[in-house]
PDB file of C-alpha atoms in Angstrom:
ATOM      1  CA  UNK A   1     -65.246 -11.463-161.889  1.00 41.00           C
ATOM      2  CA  UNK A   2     -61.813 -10.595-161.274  1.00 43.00           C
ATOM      3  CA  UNK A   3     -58.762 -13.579-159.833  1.00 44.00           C
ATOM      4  CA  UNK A   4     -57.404 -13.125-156.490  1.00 42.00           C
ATOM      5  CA  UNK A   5     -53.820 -13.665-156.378  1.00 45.00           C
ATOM      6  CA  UNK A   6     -54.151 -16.892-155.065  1.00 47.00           C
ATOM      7  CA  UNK A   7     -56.028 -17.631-158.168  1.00 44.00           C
ATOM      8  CA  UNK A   8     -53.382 -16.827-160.829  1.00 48.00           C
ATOM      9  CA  UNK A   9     -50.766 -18.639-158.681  1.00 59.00           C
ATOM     10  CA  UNK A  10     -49.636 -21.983-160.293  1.00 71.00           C
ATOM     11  CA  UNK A  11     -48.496 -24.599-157.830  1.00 91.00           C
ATOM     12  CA  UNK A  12     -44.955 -25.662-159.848  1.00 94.00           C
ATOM     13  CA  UNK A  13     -43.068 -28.398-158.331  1.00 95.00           C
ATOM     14  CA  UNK A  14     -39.443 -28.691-159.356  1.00 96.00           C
ATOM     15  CA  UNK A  15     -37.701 -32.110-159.497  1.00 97.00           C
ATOM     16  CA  UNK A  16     -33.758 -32.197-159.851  1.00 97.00           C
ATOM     17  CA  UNK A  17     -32.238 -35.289-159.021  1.00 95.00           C
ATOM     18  CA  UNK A  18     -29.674 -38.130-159.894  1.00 92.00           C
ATOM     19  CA  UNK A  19     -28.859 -41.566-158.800  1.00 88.00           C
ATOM     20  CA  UNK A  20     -28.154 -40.572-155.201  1.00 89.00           C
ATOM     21  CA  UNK A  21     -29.937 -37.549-154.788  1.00 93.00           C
ATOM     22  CA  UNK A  22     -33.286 -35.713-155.651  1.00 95.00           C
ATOM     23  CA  UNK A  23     -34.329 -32.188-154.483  1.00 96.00           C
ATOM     24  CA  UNK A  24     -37.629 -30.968-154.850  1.00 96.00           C
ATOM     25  CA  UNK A  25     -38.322 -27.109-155.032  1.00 95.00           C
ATOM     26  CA  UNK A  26     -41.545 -25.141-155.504  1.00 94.00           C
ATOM     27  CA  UNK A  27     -41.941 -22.017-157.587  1.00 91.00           C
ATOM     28  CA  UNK A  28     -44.697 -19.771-159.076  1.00 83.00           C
ATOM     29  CA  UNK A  29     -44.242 -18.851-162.829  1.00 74.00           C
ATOM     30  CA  UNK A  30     -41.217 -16.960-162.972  1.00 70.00           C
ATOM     31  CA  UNK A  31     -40.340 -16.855-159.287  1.00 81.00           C
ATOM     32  CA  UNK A  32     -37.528 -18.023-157.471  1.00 86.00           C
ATOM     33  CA  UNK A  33     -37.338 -21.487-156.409  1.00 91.00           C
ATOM     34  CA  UNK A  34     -37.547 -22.151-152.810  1.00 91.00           C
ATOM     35  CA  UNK A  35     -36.679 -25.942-151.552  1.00 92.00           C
ATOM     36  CA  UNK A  36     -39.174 -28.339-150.020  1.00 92.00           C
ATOM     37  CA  UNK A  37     -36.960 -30.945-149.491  1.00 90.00           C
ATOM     38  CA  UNK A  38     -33.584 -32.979-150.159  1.00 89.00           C
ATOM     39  CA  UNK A  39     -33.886 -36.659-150.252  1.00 87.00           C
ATOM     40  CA  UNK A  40     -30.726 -38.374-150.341  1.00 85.00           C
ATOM     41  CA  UNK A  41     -29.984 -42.401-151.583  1.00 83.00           C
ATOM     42  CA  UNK A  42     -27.324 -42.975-149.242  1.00 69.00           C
ATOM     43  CA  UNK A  43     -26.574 -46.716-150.525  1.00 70.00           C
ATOM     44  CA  UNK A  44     -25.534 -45.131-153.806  1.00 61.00           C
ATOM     45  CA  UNK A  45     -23.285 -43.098-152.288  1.00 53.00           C
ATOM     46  CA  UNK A  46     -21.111 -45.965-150.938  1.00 55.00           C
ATOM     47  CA  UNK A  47     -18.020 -47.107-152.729  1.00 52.00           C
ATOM     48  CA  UNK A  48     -19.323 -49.965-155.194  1.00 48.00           C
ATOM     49  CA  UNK A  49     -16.444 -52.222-152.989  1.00 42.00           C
ATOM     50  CA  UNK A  50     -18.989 -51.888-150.112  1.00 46.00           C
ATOM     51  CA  UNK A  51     -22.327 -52.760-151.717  1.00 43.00           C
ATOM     52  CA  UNK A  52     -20.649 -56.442-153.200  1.00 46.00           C
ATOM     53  CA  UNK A  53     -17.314 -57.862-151.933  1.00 43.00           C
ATOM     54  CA  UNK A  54     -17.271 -60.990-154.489  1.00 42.00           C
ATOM     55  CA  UNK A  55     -17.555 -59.103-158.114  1.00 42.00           C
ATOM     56  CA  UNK A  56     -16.889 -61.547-161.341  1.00 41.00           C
ATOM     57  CA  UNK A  57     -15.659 -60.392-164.902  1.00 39.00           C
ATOM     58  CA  UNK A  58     -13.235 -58.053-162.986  1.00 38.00           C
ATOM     59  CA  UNK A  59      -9.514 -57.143-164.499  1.00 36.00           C
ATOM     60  CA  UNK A  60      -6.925 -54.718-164.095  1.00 39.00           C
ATOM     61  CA  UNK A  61      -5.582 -52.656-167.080  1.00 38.00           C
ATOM     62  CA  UNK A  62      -2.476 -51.152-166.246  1.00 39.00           C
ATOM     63  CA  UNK A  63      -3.460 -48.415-168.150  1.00 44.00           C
ATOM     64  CA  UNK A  64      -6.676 -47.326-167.069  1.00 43.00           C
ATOM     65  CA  UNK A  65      -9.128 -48.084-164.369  1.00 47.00           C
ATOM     66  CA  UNK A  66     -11.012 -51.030-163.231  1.00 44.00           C
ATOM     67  CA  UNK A  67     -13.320 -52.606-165.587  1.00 43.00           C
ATOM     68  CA  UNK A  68     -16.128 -54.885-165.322  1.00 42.00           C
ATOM     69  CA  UNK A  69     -17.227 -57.359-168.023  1.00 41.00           C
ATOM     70  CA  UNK A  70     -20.884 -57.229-166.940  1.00 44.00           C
ATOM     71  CA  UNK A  71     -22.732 -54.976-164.641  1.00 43.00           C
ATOM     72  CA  UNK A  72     -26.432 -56.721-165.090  1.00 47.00           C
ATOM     73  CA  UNK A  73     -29.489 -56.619-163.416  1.00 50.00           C
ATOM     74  CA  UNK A  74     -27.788 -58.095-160.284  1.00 56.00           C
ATOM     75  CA  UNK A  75     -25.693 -54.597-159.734  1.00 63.00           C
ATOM     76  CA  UNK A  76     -26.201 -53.481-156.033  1.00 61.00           C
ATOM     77  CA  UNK A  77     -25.953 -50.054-157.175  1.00 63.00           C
ATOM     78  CA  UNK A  78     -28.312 -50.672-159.780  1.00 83.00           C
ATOM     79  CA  UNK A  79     -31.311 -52.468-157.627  1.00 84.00           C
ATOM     80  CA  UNK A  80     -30.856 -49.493-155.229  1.00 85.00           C
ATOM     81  CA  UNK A  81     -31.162 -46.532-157.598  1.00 87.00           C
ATOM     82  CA  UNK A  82     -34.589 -48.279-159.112  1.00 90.00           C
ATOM     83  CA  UNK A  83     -35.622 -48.690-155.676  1.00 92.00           C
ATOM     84  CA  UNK A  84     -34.275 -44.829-154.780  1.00 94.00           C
ATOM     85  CA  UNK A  85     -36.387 -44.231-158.284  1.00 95.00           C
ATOM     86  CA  UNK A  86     -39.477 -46.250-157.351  1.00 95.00           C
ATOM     87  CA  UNK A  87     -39.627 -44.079-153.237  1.00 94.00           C
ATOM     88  CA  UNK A  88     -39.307 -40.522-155.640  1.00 96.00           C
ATOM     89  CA  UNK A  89     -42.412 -41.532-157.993  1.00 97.00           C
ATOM     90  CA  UNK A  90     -44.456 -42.779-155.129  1.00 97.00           C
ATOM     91  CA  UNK A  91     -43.273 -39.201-152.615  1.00 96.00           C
ATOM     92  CA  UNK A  92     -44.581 -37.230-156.326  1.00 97.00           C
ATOM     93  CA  UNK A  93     -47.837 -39.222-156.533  1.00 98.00           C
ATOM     94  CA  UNK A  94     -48.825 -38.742-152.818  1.00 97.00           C
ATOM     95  CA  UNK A  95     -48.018 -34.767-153.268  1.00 96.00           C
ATOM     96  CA  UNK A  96     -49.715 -34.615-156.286  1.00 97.00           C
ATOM     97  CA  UNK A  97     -52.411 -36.377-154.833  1.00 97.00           C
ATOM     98  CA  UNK A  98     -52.441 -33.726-151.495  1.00 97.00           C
ATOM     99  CA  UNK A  99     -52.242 -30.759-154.034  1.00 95.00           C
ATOM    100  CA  UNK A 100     -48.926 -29.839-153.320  1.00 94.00           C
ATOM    101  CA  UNK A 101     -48.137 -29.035-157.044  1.00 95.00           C
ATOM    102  CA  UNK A 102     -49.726 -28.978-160.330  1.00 95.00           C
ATOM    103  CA  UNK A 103     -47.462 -28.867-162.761  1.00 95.00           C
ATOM    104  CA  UNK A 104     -44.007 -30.832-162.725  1.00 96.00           C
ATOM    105  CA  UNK A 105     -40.748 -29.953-163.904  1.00 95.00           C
ATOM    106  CA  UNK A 106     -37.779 -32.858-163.464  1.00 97.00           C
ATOM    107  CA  UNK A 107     -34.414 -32.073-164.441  1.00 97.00           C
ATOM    108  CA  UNK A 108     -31.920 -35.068-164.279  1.00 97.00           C
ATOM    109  CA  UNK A 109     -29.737 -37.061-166.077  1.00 96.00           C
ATOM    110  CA  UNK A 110     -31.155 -38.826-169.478  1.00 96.00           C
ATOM    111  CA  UNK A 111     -30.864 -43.021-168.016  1.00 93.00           C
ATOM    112  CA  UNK A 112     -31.618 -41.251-164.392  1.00 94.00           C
ATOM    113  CA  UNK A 113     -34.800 -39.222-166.090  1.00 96.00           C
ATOM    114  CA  UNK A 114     -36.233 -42.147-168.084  1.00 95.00           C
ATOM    115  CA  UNK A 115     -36.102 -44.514-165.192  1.00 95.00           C
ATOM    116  CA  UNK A 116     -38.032 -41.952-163.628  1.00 96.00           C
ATOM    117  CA  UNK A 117     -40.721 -41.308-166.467  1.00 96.00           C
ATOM    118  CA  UNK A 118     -41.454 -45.095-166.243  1.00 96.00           C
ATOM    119  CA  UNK A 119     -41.917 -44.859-162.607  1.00 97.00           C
ATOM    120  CA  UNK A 120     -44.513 -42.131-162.804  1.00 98.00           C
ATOM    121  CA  UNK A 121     -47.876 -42.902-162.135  1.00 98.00           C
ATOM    122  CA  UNK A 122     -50.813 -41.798-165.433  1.00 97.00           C
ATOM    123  CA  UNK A 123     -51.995 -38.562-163.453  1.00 98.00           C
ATOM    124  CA  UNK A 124     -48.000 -37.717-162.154  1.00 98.00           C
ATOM    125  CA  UNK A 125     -46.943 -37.935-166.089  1.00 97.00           C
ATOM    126  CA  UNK A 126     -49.532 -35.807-167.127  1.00 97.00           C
ATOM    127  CA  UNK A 127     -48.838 -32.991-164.744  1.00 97.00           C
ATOM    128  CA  UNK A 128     -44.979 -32.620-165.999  1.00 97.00           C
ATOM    129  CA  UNK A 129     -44.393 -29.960-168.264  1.00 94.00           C
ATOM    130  CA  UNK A 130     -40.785 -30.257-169.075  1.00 94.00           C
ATOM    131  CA  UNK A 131     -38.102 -31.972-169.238  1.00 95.00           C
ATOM    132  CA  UNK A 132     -33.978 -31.426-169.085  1.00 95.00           C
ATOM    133  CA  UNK A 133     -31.865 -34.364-169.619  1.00 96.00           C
ATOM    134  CA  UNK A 134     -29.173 -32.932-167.369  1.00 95.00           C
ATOM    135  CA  UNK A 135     -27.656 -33.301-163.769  1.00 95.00           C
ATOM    136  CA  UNK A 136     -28.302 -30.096-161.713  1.00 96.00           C
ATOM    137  CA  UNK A 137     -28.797 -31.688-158.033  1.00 93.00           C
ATOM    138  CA  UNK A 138     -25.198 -29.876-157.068  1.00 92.00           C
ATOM    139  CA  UNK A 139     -26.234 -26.293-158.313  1.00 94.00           C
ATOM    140  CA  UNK A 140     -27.627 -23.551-155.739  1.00 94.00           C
ATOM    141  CA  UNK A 141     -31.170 -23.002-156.904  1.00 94.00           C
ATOM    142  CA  UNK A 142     -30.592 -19.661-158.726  1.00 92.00           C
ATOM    143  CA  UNK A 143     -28.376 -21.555-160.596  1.00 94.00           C
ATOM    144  CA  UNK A 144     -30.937 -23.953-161.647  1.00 94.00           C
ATOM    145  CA  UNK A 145     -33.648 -21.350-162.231  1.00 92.00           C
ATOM    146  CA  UNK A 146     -31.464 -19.796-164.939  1.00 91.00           C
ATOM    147  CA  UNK A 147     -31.699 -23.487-166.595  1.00 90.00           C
ATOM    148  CA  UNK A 148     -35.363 -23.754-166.271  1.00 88.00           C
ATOM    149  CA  UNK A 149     -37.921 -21.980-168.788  1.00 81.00           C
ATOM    150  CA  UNK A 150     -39.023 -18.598-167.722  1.00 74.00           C
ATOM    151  CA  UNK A 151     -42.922 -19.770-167.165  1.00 62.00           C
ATOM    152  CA  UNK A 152     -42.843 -23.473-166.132  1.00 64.00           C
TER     153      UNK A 152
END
């Protein structure tokens, strides 16, 4: 019984994305990627002076930049890149669910990735297939490809 074409095509989502940023591209084995979609986190693009205009544990070295005793759980920046986090599990899920992909590859930044992981629903995590710890949401997508493994 021989495979159609459509049969030996693999459904490969791509996943590159940071704190503020996460593009999603689809590919076939060693093909090009083409990009579904750019969301952007727009909060966590603002200067931190406009998410929180009263910061404590703040000083001024005169040699070096601002620096901040504590940046905790109350971090503006931080609450909006789990929530930015939280929206790019749930958009996965819902493809995943609609058959969009089968097989996921995330690129991203090691704290960036691991929030991510966490955020990942069972049948989400099972369907990635690799991993890079690095930030590649500014590169054109040939660019990425080249950092990607020939058959995702």
């Amino acid at each position: 019984n021989p495979h159609s074409a459509e049969q030996d095509m693999a459904k490969i989502w791509v996943l590159v994305g940071d704190g503020s940023r996460a593009r999603f591209f689809r590919t076939d084995r060693a093909a090009p990627l083409e990009e579904v979609e750019d969301s952007l986190n727009p909060v966590a693009r603002e200067p931190e002076r406009a998410l929180q205009s009263d910061r404590k544990g703040q000083s001024v070295r005169r040699s070096g930049p601002v620096q901040y005793a504590q940046v905790g759980e109350n971090d503006p920046k931080s609450e909006d890149e789990r929530r930015f986090v939280r929206s790019l599990a749930e958009r996965l899920r819902l493809a995943r669910l609609a058959g969009e992909y089968e097989r996921l590859f995330i690129a991203a930044p090691p704290d960036f990735l691991g929030e991510l992981r966490q955020a990942l629903d069972t049948g989400t995590r099972d369907a990635v297939v690799g991993e890079l710890p690095k930030d590649l949401s500014r590169m054109k997508p040939d660019a990425i490809r080249r950092h990607l493994p020939e058959l995702i």
